């Protein structure tokens, strides 16, 4: 099913305008910065967060100019965080192409990430809403906090679903929720409706990361992410956390070797096969189904059917995607 067409149907004109606005931000009079920005623009993603911003705003009946600044800001923050994550994780690929740090080295990648974040702050300042700037500032700190927790988890031998959700809440879901919340505020929604959109987006963000973690168990050219990359980086995600935690076997030695980044390919394969064959993927899929229902139930009552269908398709695209 073509979920994207259903999602964009009520916001196609606004989405085209966003793309023009966003692309215009990727140029500089400095030739070195311009080269870096053009490189990054060629590797842009699916614009899931800007689309969410536009969908929420469309529910008000009118998309104001500041919405394009907000949509650009959250996408720039997302891009900046990915650049920094690739440096921290020493990742060589992003979306099937060489990462910024792989092409330009870590120093340039960190500086480009900082530059992109500064552009995000300029865009949010352009909304003229001080509350938006405050929320975005908190968001930047929360993203960093999530990365710190994830790195700290490498020193633990315990597998904790609670810690997993704390990490993905801060690193992924919070950006989705802030995107929706600020869009609702700028669009003049009541506090209760803004909260409703925020809850929807938060659960959508959790689904997004869980699906990303499921995809890591299935090699795919579309993801641009090597099969088993999470385990190679010492990360246990929801599928493996569930499967190993509900096993009668003692997995402590395998967990220790994976967390210490010293595991053999045989250990990696053993954990991967056990996760797949002992319900890790099924559990994660069922968890997404629960979160999707929570998201749809949270939406304000009385939304036009076309927009409600778009919000449903947005969730379906997240959980059925191959990217």
Short mmCIF file of C-alpha atoms in Angstrom, two decimals:
data_model
loop_
_atom_site.label_atom_id
_atom_site.label_comp_id
_atom_site.label_asym_id
_atom_site.label_seq_id
_atom_site.Cartn_x
_atom_site.Cartn_y
_atom_site.Cartn_z
CA UNK A 1 0.00 0.00 0.00
CA UNK A 2 1.19 3.51 -0.86
CA UNK A 3 1.07 4.99 2.62
CA UNK A 4 3.01 8.08 1.65
CA UNK A 5 0.37 9.21 -0.86
CA UNK A 6 -2.32 9.00 1.81
CA UNK A 7 -0.11 10.90 4.26
CA UNK A 8 0.74 13.69 1.85
CA UNK A 9 -2.71 14.06 0.26
CA UNK A 10 -3.91 16.76 2.70
CA UNK A 11 -0.52 18.52 2.87
CA UNK A 12 1.08 18.11 -0.57
CA UNK A 13 1.30 21.84 -1.30
CA UNK A 14 2.67 22.56 2.17
CA UNK A 15 5.19 19.71 1.90
CA UNK A 16 6.47 21.04 -1.42
CA UNK A 17 6.86 24.48 0.16
CA UNK A 18 8.73 22.99 3.09
CA UNK A 19 11.15 21.18 0.77
CA UNK A 20 11.90 24.42 -1.07
CA UNK A 21 12.43 26.28 2.21
CA UNK A 22 14.62 23.54 3.66
CA UNK A 23 16.78 23.11 0.56
CA UNK A 24 17.43 26.86 0.57
CA UNK A 25 19.18 26.51 3.92
CA UNK A 26 21.92 24.29 2.47
CA UNK A 27 24.16 26.88 0.89
CA UNK A 28 26.94 29.11 2.11
CA UNK A 29 29.21 31.80 0.68
CA UNK A 30 32.11 29.84 2.17
CA UNK A 31 33.07 27.18 -0.38
CA UNK A 32 34.18 24.62 2.25
CA UNK A 33 30.94 24.86 4.23
CA UNK A 34 28.94 24.87 1.00
CA UNK A 35 30.58 21.59 -0.05
CA UNK A 36 29.74 19.99 3.28
CA UNK A 37 26.14 21.21 3.19
CA UNK A 38 25.57 20.01 -0.38
CA UNK A 39 26.98 16.61 0.63
CA UNK A 40 24.52 16.45 3.52
CA UNK A 41 21.54 17.59 1.43
CA UNK A 42 22.16 14.74 -1.01
CA UNK A 43 21.76 12.34 1.91
CA UNK A 44 18.52 13.72 3.30
CA UNK A 45 16.00 11.27 4.71
CA UNK A 46 12.27 10.78 4.37
CA UNK A 47 11.35 13.95 6.31
CA UNK A 48 9.22 12.02 8.80
CA UNK A 49 9.40 14.73 11.48
CA UNK A 50 8.64 17.67 9.17
CA UNK A 51 5.70 15.71 7.75
CA UNK A 52 4.40 15.26 11.29
CA UNK A 53 4.76 19.01 11.90
CA UNK A 54 2.75 19.74 8.75
CA UNK A 55 0.04 17.17 9.54
CA UNK A 56 -0.57 18.63 12.98
CA UNK A 57 -0.65 22.17 11.60
CA UNK A 58 -3.05 21.14 8.83
CA UNK A 59 -5.56 20.08 11.47
CA UNK A 60 -5.96 23.75 12.39
CA UNK A 61 -7.14 24.57 8.88
CA UNK A 62 -4.21 26.85 8.04
CA UNK A 63 -0.45 26.36 7.98
CA UNK A 64 1.29 29.56 9.09
CA UNK A 65 4.75 30.62 7.88
CA UNK A 66 6.46 29.81 11.18
CA UNK A 67 5.54 26.14 10.69
CA UNK A 68 8.11 25.90 7.89
CA UNK A 69 10.76 27.28 10.24
CA UNK A 70 9.77 24.71 12.88
CA UNK A 71 9.74 21.84 10.38
CA UNK A 72 13.20 22.85 9.17
CA UNK A 73 14.50 23.20 12.71
CA UNK A 74 13.50 19.71 13.83
CA UNK A 75 14.87 18.16 10.64
CA UNK A 76 18.17 20.01 11.05
CA UNK A 77 18.39 18.82 14.64
CA UNK A 78 17.74 15.30 13.49
CA UNK A 79 20.45 15.56 10.85
CA UNK A 80 22.91 17.07 13.30
CA UNK A 81 22.28 14.32 15.85
CA UNK A 82 22.84 11.62 13.20
CA UNK A 83 26.17 13.15 12.21
CA UNK A 84 27.30 13.18 15.83
CA UNK A 85 25.97 9.64 16.41
CA UNK A 86 27.98 8.33 13.47
CA UNK A 87 31.12 9.83 14.97
CA UNK A 88 30.40 8.33 18.40
CA UNK A 89 29.53 4.92 16.91
CA UNK A 90 32.32 5.08 14.33
CA UNK A 91 29.76 4.29 11.63
CA UNK A 92 30.97 4.29 8.04
CA UNK A 93 27.54 4.22 6.37
CA UNK A 94 24.35 6.25 6.65
CA UNK A 95 21.27 5.49 4.51
CA UNK A 96 23.28 3.24 2.24
CA UNK A 97 25.96 5.85 1.53
CA UNK A 98 29.27 6.75 3.19
CA UNK A 99 28.70 8.81 6.33
CA UNK A 100 30.02 12.32 6.79
CA UNK A 101 32.79 11.16 9.12
CA UNK A 102 33.81 8.46 6.65
CA UNK A 103 34.21 10.96 3.81
CA UNK A 104 35.49 14.04 5.63
CA UNK A 105 36.91 12.57 8.90
CA UNK A 106 35.65 12.95 12.49
CA UNK A 107 36.82 16.53 12.99
CA UNK A 108 34.89 17.86 10.03
CA UNK A 109 31.87 15.73 10.92
CA UNK A 110 31.68 17.09 14.46
CA UNK A 111 32.02 20.66 13.22
CA UNK A 112 29.39 20.12 10.51
CA UNK A 113 27.06 18.64 13.10
CA UNK A 114 27.57 21.71 15.29
CA UNK A 115 26.96 24.00 12.31
CA UNK A 116 23.71 22.22 11.44
CA UNK A 117 22.49 22.48 15.04
CA UNK A 118 23.24 26.21 14.98
CA UNK A 119 21.12 26.48 11.82
CA UNK A 120 18.33 24.65 13.63
CA UNK A 121 18.44 27.21 16.43
CA UNK A 122 18.27 30.05 13.92
CA UNK A 123 15.20 28.49 12.33
CA UNK A 124 13.41 28.06 15.64
CA UNK A 125 14.28 31.63 16.61
CA UNK A 126 12.66 32.77 13.34
CA UNK A 127 9.30 31.48 14.62
CA UNK A 128 9.34 34.39 17.08
CA UNK A 129 8.02 32.12 19.82
CA UNK A 130 10.22 32.09 22.93
CA UNK A 131 8.56 28.93 24.22
CA UNK A 132 9.65 27.07 21.08
CA UNK A 133 13.25 28.09 21.64
CA UNK A 134 13.06 26.84 25.22
CA UNK A 135 11.63 23.48 24.11
CA UNK A 136 14.27 23.03 21.43
CA UNK A 137 17.03 23.83 23.92
CA UNK A 138 15.69 21.13 26.25
CA UNK A 139 15.45 18.76 23.30
CA UNK A 140 19.15 19.15 22.46
CA UNK A 141 20.05 18.28 26.04
CA UNK A 142 17.70 15.31 26.04
CA UNK A 143 19.19 13.89 22.84
CA UNK A 144 22.66 14.08 24.38
CA UNK A 145 21.41 12.53 27.62
CA UNK A 146 20.01 9.57 25.71
CA UNK A 147 23.35 8.97 24.02
CA UNK A 148 25.15 9.15 27.37
CA UNK A 149 22.81 6.54 28.87
CA UNK A 150 23.33 4.30 25.85
CA UNK A 151 27.12 4.50 26.12
CA UNK A 152 26.97 3.93 29.89
CA UNK A 153 24.90 0.79 29.31
CA UNK A 154 27.95 -0.81 27.69
CA UNK A 155 29.42 -1.22 31.18
CA UNK A 156 26.38 -3.14 32.43
CA UNK A 157 25.90 -6.89 32.13
CA UNK A 158 22.15 -6.64 32.71
CA UNK A 159 19.55 -6.45 29.96
CA UNK A 160 16.82 -4.01 30.89
CA UNK A 161 13.73 -3.25 28.82
CA UNK A 162 13.18 -0.22 31.04
CA UNK A 163 16.62 1.17 30.18
CA UNK A 164 16.02 0.44 26.50
CA UNK A 165 12.82 2.49 26.51
CA UNK A 166 14.51 5.27 28.45
CA UNK A 167 17.18 5.48 25.76
CA UNK A 168 14.83 5.45 22.77
CA UNK A 169 12.47 7.86 24.52
CA UNK A 170 15.25 10.41 24.81
CA UNK A 171 17.06 9.71 21.54
CA UNK A 172 14.08 9.22 19.22
CA UNK A 173 10.57 9.60 20.65
CA UNK A 174 11.19 12.96 22.32
CA UNK A 175 12.09 14.59 18.99
CA UNK A 176 8.84 13.32 17.47
CA UNK A 177 6.81 14.55 20.44
CA UNK A 178 8.40 18.01 20.52
CA UNK A 179 7.81 18.35 16.77
CA UNK A 180 4.09 17.74 17.21
CA UNK A 181 3.77 19.77 20.40
CA UNK A 182 5.38 22.90 18.96
CA UNK A 183 3.39 22.58 15.74
CA UNK A 184 0.19 22.47 17.78
CA UNK A 185 1.26 25.50 19.83
CA UNK A 186 2.20 27.57 16.78
CA UNK A 187 -1.10 26.56 15.13
CA UNK A 188 -3.15 27.87 18.04
CA UNK A 189 -4.46 24.59 19.45
CA UNK A 190 -5.66 24.34 23.03
CA UNK A 191 -3.36 22.85 25.64
CA UNK A 192 -5.40 19.64 25.75
CA UNK A 193 -5.23 19.20 21.96
CA UNK A 194 -1.50 19.98 21.97
CA UNK A 195 -1.06 17.28 24.62
CA UNK A 196 -3.06 14.85 22.49
CA UNK A 197 -0.84 15.39 19.44
CA UNK A 198 2.22 15.10 21.67
CA UNK A 199 1.14 11.69 22.97
CA UNK A 200 0.44 10.50 19.43
CA UNK A 201 3.88 11.61 18.27
CA UNK A 202 5.70 10.15 21.26
CA UNK A 203 4.26 6.69 20.59
CA UNK A 204 4.97 7.07 16.87
CA UNK A 205 8.59 7.84 17.75
CA UNK A 206 8.86 4.73 19.92
CA UNK A 207 7.50 2.67 17.03
CA UNK A 208 10.02 4.24 14.69
CA UNK A 209 12.99 3.18 16.80
CA UNK A 210 11.65 -0.29 17.55
CA UNK A 211 11.15 -0.87 13.83
CA UNK A 212 14.65 0.40 13.16
CA UNK A 213 15.95 -2.14 15.65
CA UNK A 214 13.91 -4.94 14.06
CA UNK A 215 15.34 -4.07 10.65
CA UNK A 216 18.83 -4.59 12.04
CA UNK A 217 18.06 -8.31 12.12
CA UNK A 218 17.32 -8.40 8.40
CA UNK A 219 20.01 -7.42 5.86
CA UNK A 220 18.67 -4.81 3.45
CA UNK A 221 20.25 -2.43 0.96
CA UNK A 222 17.48 0.09 1.60
CA UNK A 223 18.32 0.64 5.26
CA UNK A 224 21.94 1.48 4.58
CA UNK A 225 22.68 -0.26 7.83
CA UNK A 226 24.73 -3.48 7.99
CA UNK A 227 22.98 -6.57 9.31
CA UNK A 228 23.71 -6.99 13.02
CA UNK A 229 25.21 -3.53 13.42
CA UNK A 230 23.65 -2.96 16.85
CA UNK A 231 25.26 -6.01 18.41
CA UNK A 232 28.59 -5.10 16.85
CA UNK A 233 28.33 -1.77 18.66
CA UNK A 234 27.51 -3.51 21.94
CA UNK A 235 23.83 -2.53 21.83
CA UNK A 236 21.06 -4.88 22.90
CA UNK A 237 17.71 -3.71 21.55
CA UNK A 238 14.15 -4.80 22.28
CA UNK A 239 14.18 -8.07 20.26
CA UNK A 240 17.34 -9.43 21.89
CA UNK A 241 16.49 -8.03 25.33
CA UNK A 242 13.18 -9.89 25.30
CA UNK A 243 14.50 -13.16 23.88
CA UNK A 244 17.56 -13.44 26.13
CA UNK A 245 15.74 -12.23 29.25
CA UNK A 246 13.09 -14.93 28.82
CA UNK A 247 15.58 -17.70 28.16
CA UNK A 248 16.47 -20.44 30.62
CA UNK A 249 20.04 -20.38 29.32
CA UNK A 250 22.79 -18.34 30.92
CA UNK A 251 23.80 -15.71 28.38
CA UNK A 252 26.09 -13.72 30.69
CA UNK A 253 29.33 -14.58 28.88
CA UNK A 254 27.86 -13.65 25.48
CA UNK A 255 26.42 -10.43 26.88
CA UNK A 256 29.76 -9.56 28.44
CA UNK A 257 31.70 -10.14 25.25
CA UNK A 258 29.23 -8.18 23.12
CA UNK A 259 29.12 -5.25 25.55
CA UNK A 260 32.93 -5.18 25.69
CA UNK A 261 33.06 -5.19 21.86
CA UNK A 262 35.15 -8.38 21.90
CA UNK A 263 32.55 -10.89 20.73
CA UNK A 264 33.38 -13.28 17.91
CA UNK A 265 31.22 -13.52 14.80
CA UNK A 266 30.06 -16.90 16.10
CA UNK A 267 28.72 -15.32 19.30
CA UNK A 268 27.01 -12.57 17.30
CA UNK A 269 25.34 -15.12 15.06
CA UNK A 270 24.29 -17.26 18.01
CA UNK A 271 22.57 -14.35 19.75
CA UNK A 272 21.00 -13.19 16.49
CA UNK A 273 19.59 -16.61 15.61
CA UNK A 274 18.28 -17.16 19.14
CA UNK A 275 16.59 -13.75 19.13
CA UNK A 276 14.83 -14.47 15.85
CA UNK A 277 13.83 -18.05 16.71
CA UNK A 278 12.67 -17.32 20.27
CA UNK A 279 10.11 -14.59 19.85
CA UNK A 280 12.21 -11.41 19.93
CA UNK A 281 10.89 -10.08 16.65
CA UNK A 282 7.28 -11.12 17.34
CA UNK A 283 7.36 -9.47 20.76
CA UNK A 284 8.67 -6.23 19.27
CA UNK A 285 6.05 -6.25 16.50
CA UNK A 286 3.30 -6.76 19.08
CA UNK A 287 4.71 -3.91 21.17
CA UNK A 288 4.51 -1.63 18.14
CA UNK A 289 0.89 -2.63 17.58
CA UNK A 290 0.09 -1.58 21.17
CA UNK A 291 1.89 1.73 20.75
CA UNK A 292 0.12 2.42 17.45
CA UNK A 293 -3.23 1.94 19.12
CA UNK A 294 -2.23 4.27 21.95
CA UNK A 295 -1.19 6.84 19.37
CA UNK A 296 -4.46 6.75 17.42
CA UNK A 297 -6.53 6.78 20.60
CA UNK A 298 -4.73 9.92 21.74
CA UNK A 299 -5.64 12.05 18.71
CA UNK A 300 -8.19 14.83 19.30
CA UNK A 301 -11.77 13.93 18.47
CA UNK A 302 -13.40 15.42 15.43
CA UNK A 303 -10.46 15.39 13.03
CA UNK A 304 -11.48 15.32 9.34
CA UNK A 305 -11.42 11.75 8.00
CA UNK A 306 -8.72 12.58 5.45
CA UNK A 307 -6.38 13.80 8.17
CA UNK A 308 -7.17 10.93 10.52
CA UNK A 309 -6.38 8.53 7.66
CA UNK A 310 -3.11 10.40 7.12
CA UNK A 311 -2.17 9.97 10.78
CA UNK A 312 -2.98 6.25 10.57
CA UNK A 313 -0.94 5.84 7.41
CA UNK A 314 1.92 7.71 9.06
CA UNK A 315 2.05 4.99 11.72
CA UNK A 316 1.65 2.25 9.14
CA UNK A 317 4.53 3.65 7.10
CA UNK A 318 6.73 3.61 10.19
CA UNK A 319 5.97 0.01 11.11
CA UNK A 320 5.85 -1.45 7.59
CA UNK A 321 8.86 0.42 6.20
CA UNK A 322 12.01 -1.09 4.78
CA UNK A 323 14.14 2.07 5.14
#
